mmCIF file of C-alpha atoms in Angstrom:
data_model
loop_
_atom_site.group_PDB
_atom_site.id
_atom_site.type_symbol
_atom_site.label_atom_id
_atom_site.label_comp_id
_atom_site.label_asym_id
_atom_site.label_seq_id
_atom_site.Cartn_x
_atom_site.Cartn_y
_atom_site.Cartn_z
ATOM 1 C CA MET Y 234 0.027 -0.020 0.011
ATOM 2 C CA SER Y 235 1.458 3.379 -0.928
ATOM 3 C CA ALA Y 236 2.158 5.901 1.772
ATOM 4 C CA GLN Y 237 -0.722 8.369 2.388
ATOM 5 C CA THR Y 238 -0.398 12.161 2.364
ATOM 6 C CA ILE Y 239 -2.188 14.313 5.014
ATOM 7 C CA THR Y 240 -2.155 18.193 4.692
ATOM 8 C CA VAL Y 241 -3.960 20.653 6.720
ATOM 9 C CA GLU Y 242 -4.784 24.299 6.063
ATOM 10 C CA ALA Y 243 -6.832 27.104 7.502
ATOM 11 C CA VAL Y 244 -10.408 27.122 6.026
ATOM 12 C CA ARG Y 245 -11.291 29.740 3.499
ATOM 13 C CA PRO Y 246 -14.538 30.877 1.856
ATOM 14 C CA ASP Y 247 -13.677 29.139 -1.497
ATOM 15 C CA LEU Y 248 -13.245 25.850 0.460
ATOM 16 C CA TRP Y 249 -16.926 25.779 1.587
ATOM 17 C CA PRO Y 250 -17.887 23.007 -0.755
ATOM 18 C CA ARG Y 251 -15.182 20.897 0.740
ATOM 19 C CA VAL Y 252 -16.259 21.662 4.262
ATOM 20 C CA GLN Y 253 -19.749 20.623 3.194
ATOM 21 C CA GLN Y 254 -18.262 17.250 1.920
ATOM 22 C CA VAL Y 255 -16.514 16.636 5.325
ATOM 23 C CA PHE Y 256 -19.752 17.439 7.364
ATOM 24 C CA GLY Y 257 -21.954 15.366 5.140
ATOM 25 C CA GLU Y 258 -25.680 15.129 5.000
ATOM 26 C CA LYS Y 259 -26.408 12.789 7.974
ATOM 27 C CA GLY Y 260 -25.255 12.353 11.567
ATOM 28 C CA ASP Y 261 -24.302 14.865 14.296
ATOM 29 C CA PRO Y 262 -21.943 17.034 12.254
ATOM 30 C CA ALA Y 263 -24.456 17.665 9.641
ATOM 31 C CA GLY Y 264 -27.042 18.600 12.330
ATOM 32 C CA CYS Y 265 -24.750 20.858 14.304
ATOM 33 C CA TRP Y 266 -22.338 22.463 11.874
ATOM 34 C CA CYS Y 267 -19.910 23.149 14.725
ATOM 35 C CA GLN Y 268 -22.331 25.782 16.151
ATOM 36 C CA TRP Y 269 -23.159 24.313 19.505
ATOM 37 C CA PHE Y 270 -20.374 26.211 21.300
ATOM 38 C CA LYS Y 271 -20.809 29.268 19.092
ATOM 39 C CA LEU Y 272 -24.370 30.130 20.266
ATOM 40 C CA THR Y 273 -26.473 30.321 23.284
ATOM 41 C CA GLY Y 274 -28.540 27.166 23.760
ATOM 42 C CA ALA Y 275 -31.712 28.858 23.090
ATOM 43 C CA ARG Y 276 -30.389 30.413 19.894
ATOM 44 C CA PHE Y 277 -28.888 27.049 18.710
ATOM 45 C CA ARG Y 278 -32.384 25.405 19.087
ATOM 46 C CA GLU Y 279 -34.040 28.263 17.355
ATOM 47 C CA LEU Y 280 -31.982 27.706 14.187
ATOM 48 C CA THR Y 281 -32.776 25.187 11.414
ATOM 49 C CA VAL Y 282 -30.005 22.934 10.267
ATOM 50 C CA ASP Y 283 -29.674 25.051 7.062
ATOM 51 C CA GLU Y 284 -29.360 28.133 9.290
ATOM 52 C CA ARG Y 285 -26.599 26.630 11.302
ATOM 53 C CA SER Y 286 -24.730 25.611 8.178
ATOM 54 C CA GLN Y 287 -24.970 29.188 6.853
ATOM 55 C CA SER Y 288 -23.782 30.482 10.255
ATOM 56 C CA LEU Y 289 -20.586 28.452 9.889
ATOM 57 C CA ARG Y 290 -20.242 29.549 6.234
ATOM 58 C CA GLN Y 291 -20.392 33.230 7.359
ATOM 59 C CA ARG Y 292 -17.868 32.750 10.152
ATOM 60 C CA ILE Y 293 -15.341 31.128 7.568
ATOM 61 C CA GLY Y 294 -15.086 34.577 5.989
ATOM 62 C CA GLN Y 295 -13.702 36.119 9.316
ATOM 63 C CA ASP Y 296 -10.196 36.717 10.356
ATOM 64 C CA PRO Y 297 -8.968 34.517 11.896
ATOM 65 C CA ALA Y 298 -10.796 31.711 10.362
ATOM 66 C CA PRO Y 299 -12.781 29.419 12.804
ATOM 67 C CA GLY Y 300 -10.921 26.220 11.989
ATOM 68 C CA VAL Y 301 -8.746 23.985 9.790
ATOM 69 C CA LEU Y 302 -9.421 21.467 7.018
ATOM 70 C CA ALA Y 303 -7.498 18.227 6.519
ATOM 71 C CA TRP Y 304 -6.885 16.518 3.141
ATOM 72 C CA LEU Y 305 -6.067 12.870 2.800
ATOM 73 C CA ASP Y 306 -4.504 12.144 -0.553
ATOM 74 C CA GLY Y 307 -5.963 15.174 -1.992
ATOM 75 C CA GLU Y 308 -9.544 14.607 -0.787
ATOM 76 C CA PRO Y 309 -11.240 16.636 2.111
ATOM 77 C CA ALA Y 310 -11.023 14.345 5.058
ATOM 78 C CA GLY Y 311 -11.625 16.232 8.222
ATOM 79 C CA TRP Y 312 -12.222 19.599 10.220
ATOM 80 C CA ALA Y 313 -11.196 20.911 13.579
ATOM 81 C CA ALA Y 314 -12.602 24.088 15.165
ATOM 82 C CA VAL Y 315 -10.056 26.306 16.921
ATOM 83 C CA GLU Y 316 -10.642 29.925 18.118
ATOM 84 C CA PRO Y 317 -10.161 32.038 21.266
ATOM 85 C CA PHE Y 318 -12.243 30.848 24.228
ATOM 86 C CA SER Y 319 -14.096 34.110 24.118
ATOM 87 C CA ARG Y 320 -15.563 33.269 20.733
ATOM 88 C CA TYR Y 321 -17.343 30.347 22.150
ATOM 89 C CA PRO Y 322 -20.127 31.375 24.479
ATOM 90 C CA GLY Y 323 -21.091 27.706 24.938
ATOM 91 C CA LEU Y 324 -17.697 27.074 26.696
ATOM 92 C CA ALA Y 325 -18.342 29.693 29.310
ATOM 93 C CA ARG Y 326 -21.766 28.349 30.142
ATOM 94 C CA SER Y 327 -20.823 24.780 30.347
ATOM 95 C CA PRO Y 328 -20.032 23.318 33.809
ATOM 96 C CA ILE Y 329 -17.195 21.319 32.139
ATOM 97 C CA THR Y 330 -15.358 24.076 30.470
ATOM 98 C CA LYS Y 331 -16.300 27.251 32.357
ATOM 99 C CA ARG Y 332 -13.378 29.289 33.628
ATOM 100 C CA THR Y 333 -11.978 28.934 37.212
ATOM 101 C CA ALA Y 334 -9.975 31.443 39.149
ATOM 102 C CA ASP Y 335 -6.675 29.804 38.110
ATOM 103 C CA ASP Y 336 -7.439 29.546 34.403
ATOM 104 C CA PRO Y 337 -5.988 31.787 31.781
ATOM 105 C CA ALA Y 338 -8.768 34.218 30.775
ATOM 106 C CA ASP Y 339 -8.904 33.704 26.989
ATOM 107 C CA PRO Y 340 -6.830 30.775 25.680
ATOM 108 C CA TRP Y 341 -7.247 29.400 22.251
ATOM 109 C CA ALA Y 342 -9.604 26.304 22.345
ATOM 110 C CA VAL Y 343 -9.736 23.318 20.076
ATOM 111 C CA THR Y 344 -13.404 22.401 20.557
ATOM 112 C CA CYS Y 345 -14.512 19.924 17.830
ATOM 113 C CA PHE Y 346 -13.271 17.400 15.411
ATOM 114 C CA VAL Y 347 -15.075 15.916 12.329
ATOM 115 C CA VAL Y 348 -13.395 13.213 10.413
ATOM 116 C CA ARG Y 349 -15.169 11.470 7.534
ATOM 117 C CA ALA Y 350 -16.053 7.868 8.166
ATOM 118 C CA ASP Y 351 -13.822 6.598 5.293
ATOM 119 C CA ALA Y 352 -10.813 8.503 6.560
ATOM 120 C CA ARG Y 353 -10.860 7.333 10.279
ATOM 121 C CA ARG Y 354 -8.006 5.595 11.887
ATOM 122 C CA ARG Y 355 -5.540 6.957 9.289
ATOM 123 C CA GLY Y 356 -4.035 9.708 11.380
ATOM 124 C CA VAL Y 357 -6.385 12.638 10.301
ATOM 125 C CA ALA Y 358 -7.401 13.605 13.740
ATOM 126 C CA GLY Y 359 -3.684 13.967 14.817
ATOM 127 C CA ALA Y 360 -2.869 15.960 11.777
ATOM 128 C CA LEU Y 361 -5.879 18.240 12.487
ATOM 129 C CA LEU Y 362 -4.806 18.892 16.021
ATOM 130 C CA ALA Y 363 -1.289 19.664 14.883
ATOM 131 C CA GLY Y 364 -2.596 22.028 12.266
ATOM 132 C CA ALA Y 365 -4.943 23.729 14.762
ATOM 133 C CA VAL Y 366 -2.033 24.253 17.106
ATOM 134 C CA ASP Y 367 0.102 25.645 14.414
ATOM 135 C CA PHE Y 368 -2.765 27.974 13.364
ATOM 136 C CA ALA Y 369 -3.318 29.274 16.906
ATOM 137 C CA VAL Y 370 0.356 29.899 17.453
ATOM 138 C CA GLN Y 371 0.623 31.771 14.163
ATOM 139 C CA HIS Y 372 -2.168 34.002 15.344
ATOM 140 C CA GLY Y 373 -0.495 34.822 18.753
ATOM 141 C CA ALA Y 374 -1.890 32.189 20.980
ATOM 142 C CA THR Y 375 -0.140 31.942 24.338
ATOM 143 C CA VAL Y 376 -2.115 29.095 25.764
ATOM 144 C CA ILE Y 377 -4.076 26.394 23.714
ATOM 145 C CA GLU Y 378 -6.719 24.214 25.410
ATOM 146 C CA GLY Y 379 -8.647 21.070 24.571
ATOM 147 C CA TYR Y 380 -11.610 19.268 26.363
ATOM 148 C CA PRO Y 381 -11.326 15.683 25.306
ATOM 149 C CA VAL Y 382 -12.936 12.573 26.469
ATOM 150 C CA ASP Y 383 -10.941 9.719 27.977
ATOM 151 C CA THR Y 384 -11.468 6.536 26.196
ATOM 152 C CA ALA Y 385 -9.234 4.730 28.693
ATOM 153 C CA VAL Y 386 -11.955 5.233 31.258
ATOM 154 C CA ARG Y 387 -14.758 4.449 28.895
ATOM 155 C CA PRO Y 388 -13.697 2.593 25.727
ATOM 156 C CA SER Y 389 -17.279 2.124 24.586
ATOM 157 C CA LEU Y 390 -17.598 5.810 23.645
ATOM 158 C CA THR Y 391 -18.889 6.078 20.055
ATOM 159 C CA ALA Y 392 -17.432 8.094 17.183
ATOM 160 C CA ALA Y 393 -20.005 10.709 17.656
ATOM 161 C CA GLU Y 394 -19.178 10.877 21.444
ATOM 162 C CA ARG Y 395 -15.487 11.553 20.604
ATOM 163 C CA TYR Y 396 -16.070 14.821 18.765
ATOM 164 C CA HIS Y 397 -14.093 16.734 21.430
ATOM 165 C CA GLY Y 398 -11.070 14.524 20.620
ATOM 166 C CA THR Y 399 -9.490 11.957 23.037
ATOM 167 C CA VAL Y 400 -7.143 12.401 26.023
ATOM 168 C CA SER Y 401 -4.576 10.201 24.192
ATOM 169 C CA LEU Y 402 -4.798 12.410 21.185
ATOM 170 C CA PHE Y 403 -4.049 15.538 22.955
ATOM 171 C CA GLU Y 404 -1.284 13.884 25.055
ATOM 172 C CA ASP Y 405 0.456 12.738 21.861
ATOM 173 C CA ALA Y 406 0.392 16.421 20.834
ATOM 174 C CA GLY Y 407 2.116 17.542 24.032
ATOM 175 C CA PHE Y 408 -0.945 18.803 25.942
ATOM 176 C CA ARG Y 409 -1.054 18.026 29.728
ATOM 177 C CA ILE Y 410 -4.060 17.522 31.903
ATOM 178 C CA VAL Y 411 -4.801 20.362 34.204
ATOM 179 C CA ARG Y 412 -7.949 19.042 35.838
ATOM 180 C CA ARG Y 413 -10.798 16.557 35.413
ATOM 181 C CA PRO Y 414 -14.198 18.165 35.625
ATOM 182 C CA SER Y 415 -15.887 14.677 35.191
ATOM 183 C CA THR Y 416 -15.003 11.011 35.046
ATOM 184 C CA ILE Y 417 -14.546 10.984 31.344
ATOM 185 C CA ARG Y 418 -13.662 14.611 30.491
ATOM 186 C CA ALA Y 419 -10.281 16.432 30.894
ATOM 187 C CA ILE Y 420 -9.174 19.973 30.531
ATOM 188 C CA MET Y 421 -5.841 19.867 28.759
ATOM 189 C CA ARG Y 422 -3.425 22.727 28.003
ATOM 190 C CA LEU Y 423 -0.495 23.504 25.823
ATOM 191 C CA GLU Y 424 1.603 26.509 26.626
ATOM 192 C CA ARG Y 425 2.981 28.557 23.662
ATOM 193 C CA ALA Y 426 6.655 27.803 24.548
ATOM 194 C CA GLU Y 427 5.942 24.096 24.501
ATOM 195 C CA GLY Y 428 3.888 24.556 21.138
ATOM 196 C CA ALA Y 429 6.866 26.546 19.673
ATOM 197 C CA ARG Y 430 9.251 23.757 20.520
ATOM 198 C CA ARG Y 431 6.920 21.206 18.978
ATOM 199 C CA LEU Y 432 6.705 23.180 15.803
ATOM 200 C CA GLU Y 433 10.373 23.392 15.616
ATOM 201 C CA GLY Y 434 10.716 19.733 16.119
#
């Protein structure tokens, strides 16, 4: 089998059709369009699926972009959302991710992963996380956070339940656990200096 090639880049308005391919037409990604953390709970429920889709499309035109897109052998394969914490109202309202007194006020946050079913278990999620870290550092991030699930605690978690990413995925990227707000969830953090060393390596 020939070696596969995975590349990651910041999403752009002209890549919208590729984003649509990644999110698909069925399942949780196609219903949420990565808007759960971007809106209040009431506003999220008010919007139709098409309106959520258009909300993401409009945000892709912002600077910085709201995420990165992965390509596997030239085909769109995955998406990761990454922006400053302050751009995610849903993070502030969640008992899992709300700020504590010792937390940095506005880290960058990697909140969501979408990988096409036919591209799973091929390194796409790891490449997306690396690309998200690179993107955040390039835009001045001093701290980057993730809020993954721990599949070592609960191996039965479905692919849909792993959309935050997994603890092992973030550990492999150099993130450390700073606390556990629940049995299966962790707050993980990468300092910019650590990220810079990782990029250089």
